[in-house]
Amino acid sequence: MSDALFLLAGLAVLTFSADRFVEGAAGVSTLMNVPIVVVGAVVIGFGTSAPELLVSALASIDGRQDIAIGNIVGSNMANLTLVAGAAAAFATLPITLRIWQREIRLMLLAVGLLALVSIDLRIEAWEAVVLLVAAVLAIGQIMRWAAQDRAQGQDDLSDEVAEYVQDLTLRRAWTLTGLGLLGTLGGAQMLVTGAAGLAATLGVPEAVIGLTIVAVGTSLPELVTAVAAARKDERDLIVGNVVGSNIFNSLPVAGVAGLLDTTPLDGKLTLSLGLMVGVCVLFAIFARRGFQIERTEGLVLLGAFVAATVLTF
């Protein structure tokens, strides 16, 4: 029971602190005149993957690579099934041609690369370096796209950044950043410790806990934000955010985890890697049909989340 409570407490601290960290980091960057392209595409984009990064990094440092990679794989699936599916169940999600031609295709490449280097159930150090080099190239490409959109007056980042920096002073922004980072670190460590203890208590592999409870927990910020945005009819950025989160998860987050620990992975992750690729392809197909995710398709994605969770066990 104490492990479960520790895990739940870690989830609560992580979810709250990660949002404060992103808010503070966006505020500091904007108030210090960092270009909005960088703030929107990198600070906010990478910030939404901060929970996955810290949880996976700490798990790898603790020698719990199954939790680390399970968290990444599970989060990728949860983003497209649970998060996007739940948002689409409230209202149809629009897919712009730009997102389809750019971010969704880039996500398919990133997820495919992660599956390729992990299929032998181990991420070697050189493979981790490949993921990190690909991350640098991907971030550079995302920034170029954002700069092109801004130059053409098609910038969707301004409103998103404005949500984070309204009424912020530089001092408050720095405070939020520092406290948010400390809270996220603390919450991540509590989550990893509780997850490992719960796996031992229940007698299930750590990979299963990473793929399910930990993965859903680190995706909670995206879920809450997506559903709230859908209910407010502010749906334009939902797909871009979940797809962007998957790109960051698959490349820099997995790359860092791979560098910190090259321990062989649990065999259960083989099926989950295939499910992750399948979910991404299904999402891309839905996105291409009519350039929107309809409510029925959202329900199918939610069903896919339930099915993937059952198969994981």
Coordinates of C-alpha atoms in Angstrom, one line a residue:
M1 CA 0.0 0.0 0.0
S2 CA 2.9 2.4 0.8
D3 CA 4.4 1.8 -2.6
A4 CA 1.1 2.6 -4.3
L5 CA 0.7 5.8 -2.2
F6 CA 4.3 6.8 -3.0
L7 CA 3.6 6.3 -6.7
L8 CA 0.4 8.3 -6.6
A9 CA 2.0 11.1 -4.6
G10 CA 4.8 11.1 -7.2
L11 CA 2.3 11.4 -10.0
A12 CA 0.6 14.3 -8.3
V13 CA 3.8 16.2 -7.6
L14 CA 5.1 15.4 -11.1
T15 CA 2.0 16.6 -12.9
F16 CA 1.8 19.9 -11.0
S17 CA 5.5 20.7 -11.0
A18 CA 6.0 19.9 -14.7
D19 CA 3.4 22.5 -15.7
R20 CA 5.0 25.1 -13.4
F21 CA 8.4 24.3 -15.0
V22 CA 7.2 24.8 -18.5
E23 CA 5.4 28.0 -17.5
G24 CA 8.5 29.4 -15.9
A25 CA 10.9 28.3 -18.6
A26 CA 8.7 29.8 -21.3
G27 CA 8.4 33.0 -19.3
V28 CA 12.2 33.3 -18.7
S29 CA 12.9 32.7 -22.4
T30 CA 10.4 35.2 -23.6
L31 CA 11.2 37.9 -21.1
M32 CA 14.9 37.5 -22.0
N33 CA 14.0 38.1 -25.7
V34 CA 14.6 34.6 -26.9
P35 CA 12.9 34.3 -30.3
I36 CA 9.3 33.0 -30.1
V37 CA 10.2 30.3 -32.5
V38 CA 12.6 28.8 -30.0
V39 CA 10.2 29.3 -27.1
G40 CA 7.3 27.6 -28.8
A41 CA 9.1 24.9 -30.8
V42 CA 11.7 23.9 -28.2
V43 CA 11.0 25.2 -24.7
I44 CA 7.3 24.4 -24.7
G45 CA 7.6 21.4 -27.0
F46 CA 10.4 19.8 -25.0
G47 CA 8.9 20.9 -21.7
T48 CA 5.8 18.8 -22.3
S49 CA 8.2 15.8 -22.4
A50 CA 10.0 16.8 -19.2
P51 CA 8.1 14.2 -17.0
E52 CA 9.1 11.4 -19.4
L53 CA 12.7 12.7 -19.6
L54 CA 13.2 12.9 -15.9
V55 CA 11.4 9.7 -15.0
S56 CA 13.3 7.7 -17.7
A57 CA 16.6 9.3 -16.8
L58 CA 16.2 8.6 -13.1
A59 CA 15.0 5.0 -13.8
S60 CA 18.1 4.4 -16.0
I61 CA 20.4 5.8 -13.3
D62 CA 18.8 3.4 -10.8
G63 CA 19.4 0.5 -13.2
R64 CA 15.7 0.1 -14.0
Q65 CA 15.8 0.4 -17.7
D66 CA 12.6 -1.6 -18.2
I67 CA 10.7 1.3 -16.4
A68 CA 12.7 3.9 -18.4
I69 CA 12.0 2.5 -21.9
G70 CA 8.6 1.1 -20.9
N71 CA 7.6 4.7 -19.9
I72 CA 8.7 6.1 -23.3
V73 CA 6.9 3.4 -25.3
G74 CA 3.8 3.5 -23.2
S75 CA 3.7 7.3 -23.2
N76 CA 3.9 7.4 -27.0
M77 CA 0.9 5.1 -27.2
A78 CA -1.0 7.0 -24.5
N79 CA -0.5 10.3 -26.3
L80 CA -2.1 9.1 -29.5
T81 CA -4.8 6.8 -28.0
L82 CA -5.7 8.1 -24.6
V83 CA -4.9 11.8 -25.0
A84 CA -5.9 12.4 -28.6
G85 CA -8.7 9.9 -28.4
A86 CA -10.2 11.5 -25.3
A87 CA -9.9 15.0 -26.9
A88 CA -11.5 13.8 -30.1
A89 CA -14.3 12.2 -28.2
F90 CA -15.3 15.7 -27.0
A91 CA -15.0 17.3 -30.4
T92 CA -13.5 16.6 -33.9
L93 CA -9.8 17.4 -34.0
P94 CA -8.7 19.4 -37.1
I95 CA -5.5 18.2 -38.9
T96 CA -3.8 20.9 -41.0
L97 CA -1.9 19.9 -44.1
R98 CA 1.2 21.4 -42.5
I99 CA 1.0 19.1 -39.5
W100 CA 0.4 16.1 -41.7
Q101 CA 3.3 16.9 -44.1
R102 CA 5.7 17.8 -41.3
E103 CA 5.2 16.7 -37.7
I104 CA 3.2 13.6 -38.3
R105 CA 5.7 12.3 -40.9
L106 CA 8.6 13.2 -38.6
M107 CA 6.9 11.4 -35.7
L108 CA 6.6 8.2 -37.8
L109 CA 10.3 8.4 -38.6
A110 CA 11.2 9.0 -35.0
V111 CA 9.0 6.2 -33.6
G112 CA 10.3 3.9 -36.3
L113 CA 13.9 4.7 -35.4
L114 CA 13.2 4.0 -31.7
A115 CA 11.6 0.7 -32.6
L116 CA 14.5 -0.2 -34.9
V117 CA 17.2 0.3 -32.3
S118 CA 15.2 -1.3 -29.5
I119 CA 13.9 -4.4 -31.4
D120 CA 16.8 -6.5 -30.1
L121 CA 15.7 -5.5 -26.5
R122 CA 18.8 -3.4 -25.9
I123 CA 19.8 0.2 -26.7
E124 CA 23.5 0.2 -27.2
A125 CA 25.5 3.3 -26.5
W126 CA 26.1 4.0 -30.2
E127 CA 22.4 3.6 -30.9
A128 CA 21.7 6.1 -28.1
V129 CA 24.1 8.5 -29.8
V130 CA 22.2 8.0 -33.1
L131 CA 18.9 8.9 -31.4
L132 CA 20.5 12.0 -29.9
V133 CA 21.9 13.1 -33.3
A134 CA 18.5 12.5 -34.8
A135 CA 17.0 14.6 -32.0
V136 CA 19.3 17.5 -32.9
L137 CA 18.4 17.3 -36.6
A138 CA 14.6 17.0 -35.7
I139 CA 14.7 20.0 -33.4
G140 CA 16.5 22.0 -36.0
Q141 CA 13.9 21.1 -38.6
I142 CA 11.1 22.0 -36.3
M143 CA 12.6 25.4 -35.7
R144 CA 13.0 25.9 -39.4
W145 CA 9.4 25.1 -40.0
A146 CA 8.3 27.4 -37.2
A147 CA 10.5 30.2 -38.6
Q148 CA 8.9 29.7 -42.1
D149 CA 5.4 29.8 -40.6
R150 CA 6.1 33.0 -38.7
A151 CA 7.5 34.6 -41.8
Q152 CA 4.4 33.7 -43.8
G153 CA 2.1 34.9 -41.0
Q154 CA 0.9 31.4 -40.2
D155 CA 2.4 31.2 -36.7
D156 CA 0.4 29.2 -34.2
L157 CA 3.0 29.6 -31.5
S158 CA 2.3 33.1 -30.4
D159 CA -1.0 32.3 -28.6
E160 CA 0.4 29.2 -27.0
V161 CA 3.4 31.1 -25.6
A162 CA 1.1 33.9 -24.5
E163 CA -0.7 31.4 -22.2
Y164 CA 2.5 30.8 -20.3
V165 CA 3.9 34.3 -20.0
Q166 CA 0.9 36.4 -19.2
D167 CA 1.4 38.4 -16.0
L168 CA 4.8 37.0 -15.4
T169 CA 7.8 39.0 -14.2
L170 CA 11.3 37.7 -14.8
R171 CA 11.8 37.0 -11.1
R172 CA 8.6 35.0 -10.8
A173 CA 9.5 33.2 -14.0
W174 CA 12.9 32.2 -12.6
T175 CA 11.2 31.1 -9.4
L176 CA 8.6 29.0 -11.2
T177 CA 11.4 27.4 -13.3
G178 CA 13.5 26.5 -10.3
L179 CA 10.8 25.2 -8.1
G180 CA 9.1 23.4 -11.0
L181 CA 12.3 21.6 -11.9
L182 CA 12.9 20.6 -8.3
G183 CA 9.4 19.4 -7.9
T184 CA 9.5 17.5 -11.2
L185 CA 12.8 15.8 -10.1
G186 CA 11.3 14.9 -6.8
G187 CA 8.1 13.7 -8.2
A188 CA 9.9 11.6 -10.8
Q189 CA 12.1 10.0 -8.2
M190 CA 9.0 9.2 -6.1
L191 CA 7.3 7.8 -9.1
V192 CA 10.2 5.5 -10.0
T193 CA 10.7 4.3 -6.5
G194 CA 6.9 3.6 -6.0
A195 CA 6.7 1.9 -9.4
A196 CA 9.6 -0.4 -8.6
G197 CA 8.2 -1.3 -5.2
L198 CA 4.7 -1.9 -6.6
A199 CA 6.1 -4.2 -9.3
A200 CA 7.8 -6.2 -6.7
T201 CA 4.8 -6.3 -4.4
L202 CA 2.4 -7.4 -7.2
G203 CA 5.0 -9.8 -8.7
V204 CA 4.8 -8.3 -12.2
P205 CA 7.7 -7.2 -14.4
E206 CA 8.9 -3.6 -14.1
A207 CA 8.4 -3.2 -17.8
V208 CA 4.6 -3.7 -17.3
I209 CA 4.4 -1.0 -14.7
G210 CA 6.5 1.3 -16.9
L211 CA 4.3 0.7 -19.9
T212 CA 1.0 1.3 -18.0
I213 CA 0.9 3.2 -14.7
V214 CA 4.1 5.2 -15.2
A215 CA 3.4 5.9 -18.9
V216 CA -0.1 7.2 -18.2
G217 CA 1.1 9.2 -15.3
T218 CA 3.7 11.0 -17.3
S219 CA 1.1 11.7 -20.0
L220 CA -1.4 13.2 -17.6
P221 CA -0.3 16.9 -18.3
E222 CA -1.0 16.3 -22.0
L223 CA -4.3 14.6 -21.2
V224 CA -5.6 17.4 -18.9
T225 CA -4.5 20.1 -21.4
A226 CA -5.9 18.3 -24.4
V227 CA -9.4 17.7 -22.9
A228 CA -9.6 21.2 -21.5
A229 CA -8.6 22.7 -24.9
A230 CA -11.2 20.5 -26.7
R231 CA -13.9 21.6 -24.4
K232 CA -13.0 25.2 -24.9
D233 CA -12.9 24.7 -28.7
E234 CA -9.2 25.5 -28.7
R235 CA -8.3 22.4 -30.7
D236 CA -5.8 23.6 -33.2
L237 CA -2.7 22.8 -31.2
I238 CA -3.7 19.5 -29.6
V239 CA -2.5 17.2 -32.4
G240 CA 0.7 19.2 -32.8
N241 CA 1.4 18.9 -29.1
V242 CA 0.9 15.2 -28.8
V243 CA 2.7 14.4 -32.0
G244 CA 5.6 16.7 -30.9
S245 CA 5.7 15.0 -27.5
N246 CA 6.2 11.6 -29.3
I247 CA 9.0 13.0 -31.4
F248 CA 10.8 14.2 -28.2
N249 CA 10.1 11.0 -26.3
S250 CA 11.4 8.8 -29.2
L251 CA 14.6 10.7 -29.8
P252 CA 16.2 12.8 -27.0
V253 CA 14.4 11.1 -24.1
A254 CA 15.2 7.6 -25.3
G255 CA 18.7 8.7 -26.3
V256 CA 19.5 9.9 -22.8
A257 CA 18.0 6.8 -21.2
G258 CA 20.1 4.6 -23.6
L259 CA 23.3 6.4 -22.7
L260 CA 22.7 6.1 -19.0
D261 CA 22.0 2.3 -19.1
T262 CA 22.5 -0.4 -21.7
T263 CA 20.9 -3.2 -19.7
P264 CA 18.9 -5.7 -21.8
L265 CA 15.2 -5.1 -21.8
D266 CA 12.3 -7.3 -20.7
G267 CA 10.9 -9.5 -23.5
K268 CA 7.4 -8.0 -23.0
L269 CA 8.6 -4.8 -24.7
T270 CA 8.9 -6.6 -28.0
L271 CA 5.1 -6.7 -28.4
S272 CA 4.8 -3.2 -27.0
L273 CA 7.2 -1.8 -29.6
G274 CA 5.1 -3.3 -32.3
L275 CA 1.9 -1.9 -30.7
M276 CA 3.5 1.5 -30.5
V277 CA 4.4 1.5 -34.3
G278 CA 0.9 0.2 -35.1
V279 CA -0.8 2.9 -33.0
C280 CA 1.2 5.6 -34.7
V281 CA 0.3 4.3 -38.2
L282 CA -3.4 4.0 -37.2
F283 CA -3.3 7.6 -36.0
A284 CA -1.6 8.8 -39.2
I285 CA -4.2 7.0 -41.3
F286 CA -7.0 8.7 -39.4
A287 CA -5.3 12.0 -39.7
R288 CA -4.9 11.7 -43.4
R289 CA -8.6 10.8 -44.0
G290 CA -10.3 14.1 -44.3
F291 CA -7.6 15.8 -42.4
Q292 CA -9.4 15.4 -39.0
I293 CA -9.8 13.0 -36.2
E294 CA -13.6 12.5 -35.9
R295 CA -15.4 11.4 -32.7
T296 CA -15.8 7.8 -33.9
E297 CA -12.1 7.6 -34.6
G298 CA -11.4 9.1 -31.2
L299 CA -13.4 6.3 -29.7
V300 CA -11.5 3.7 -31.8
L301 CA -8.2 5.3 -30.4
L302 CA -9.5 5.0 -26.9
G303 CA -10.4 1.3 -27.6
A304 CA -6.9 0.8 -28.9
F305 CA -5.5 2.2 -25.6
V306 CA -7.6 -0.3 -23.6
A307 CA -6.6 -3.2 -25.9
A308 CA -2.9 -2.3 -25.7
T309 CA -3.1 -2.1 -21.9
V310 CA -4.7 -5.5 -21.7
L311 CA -2.2 -7.0 -24.1
T312 CA 0.7 -5.6 -22.1
F313 CA -0.3 -7.7 -19.1

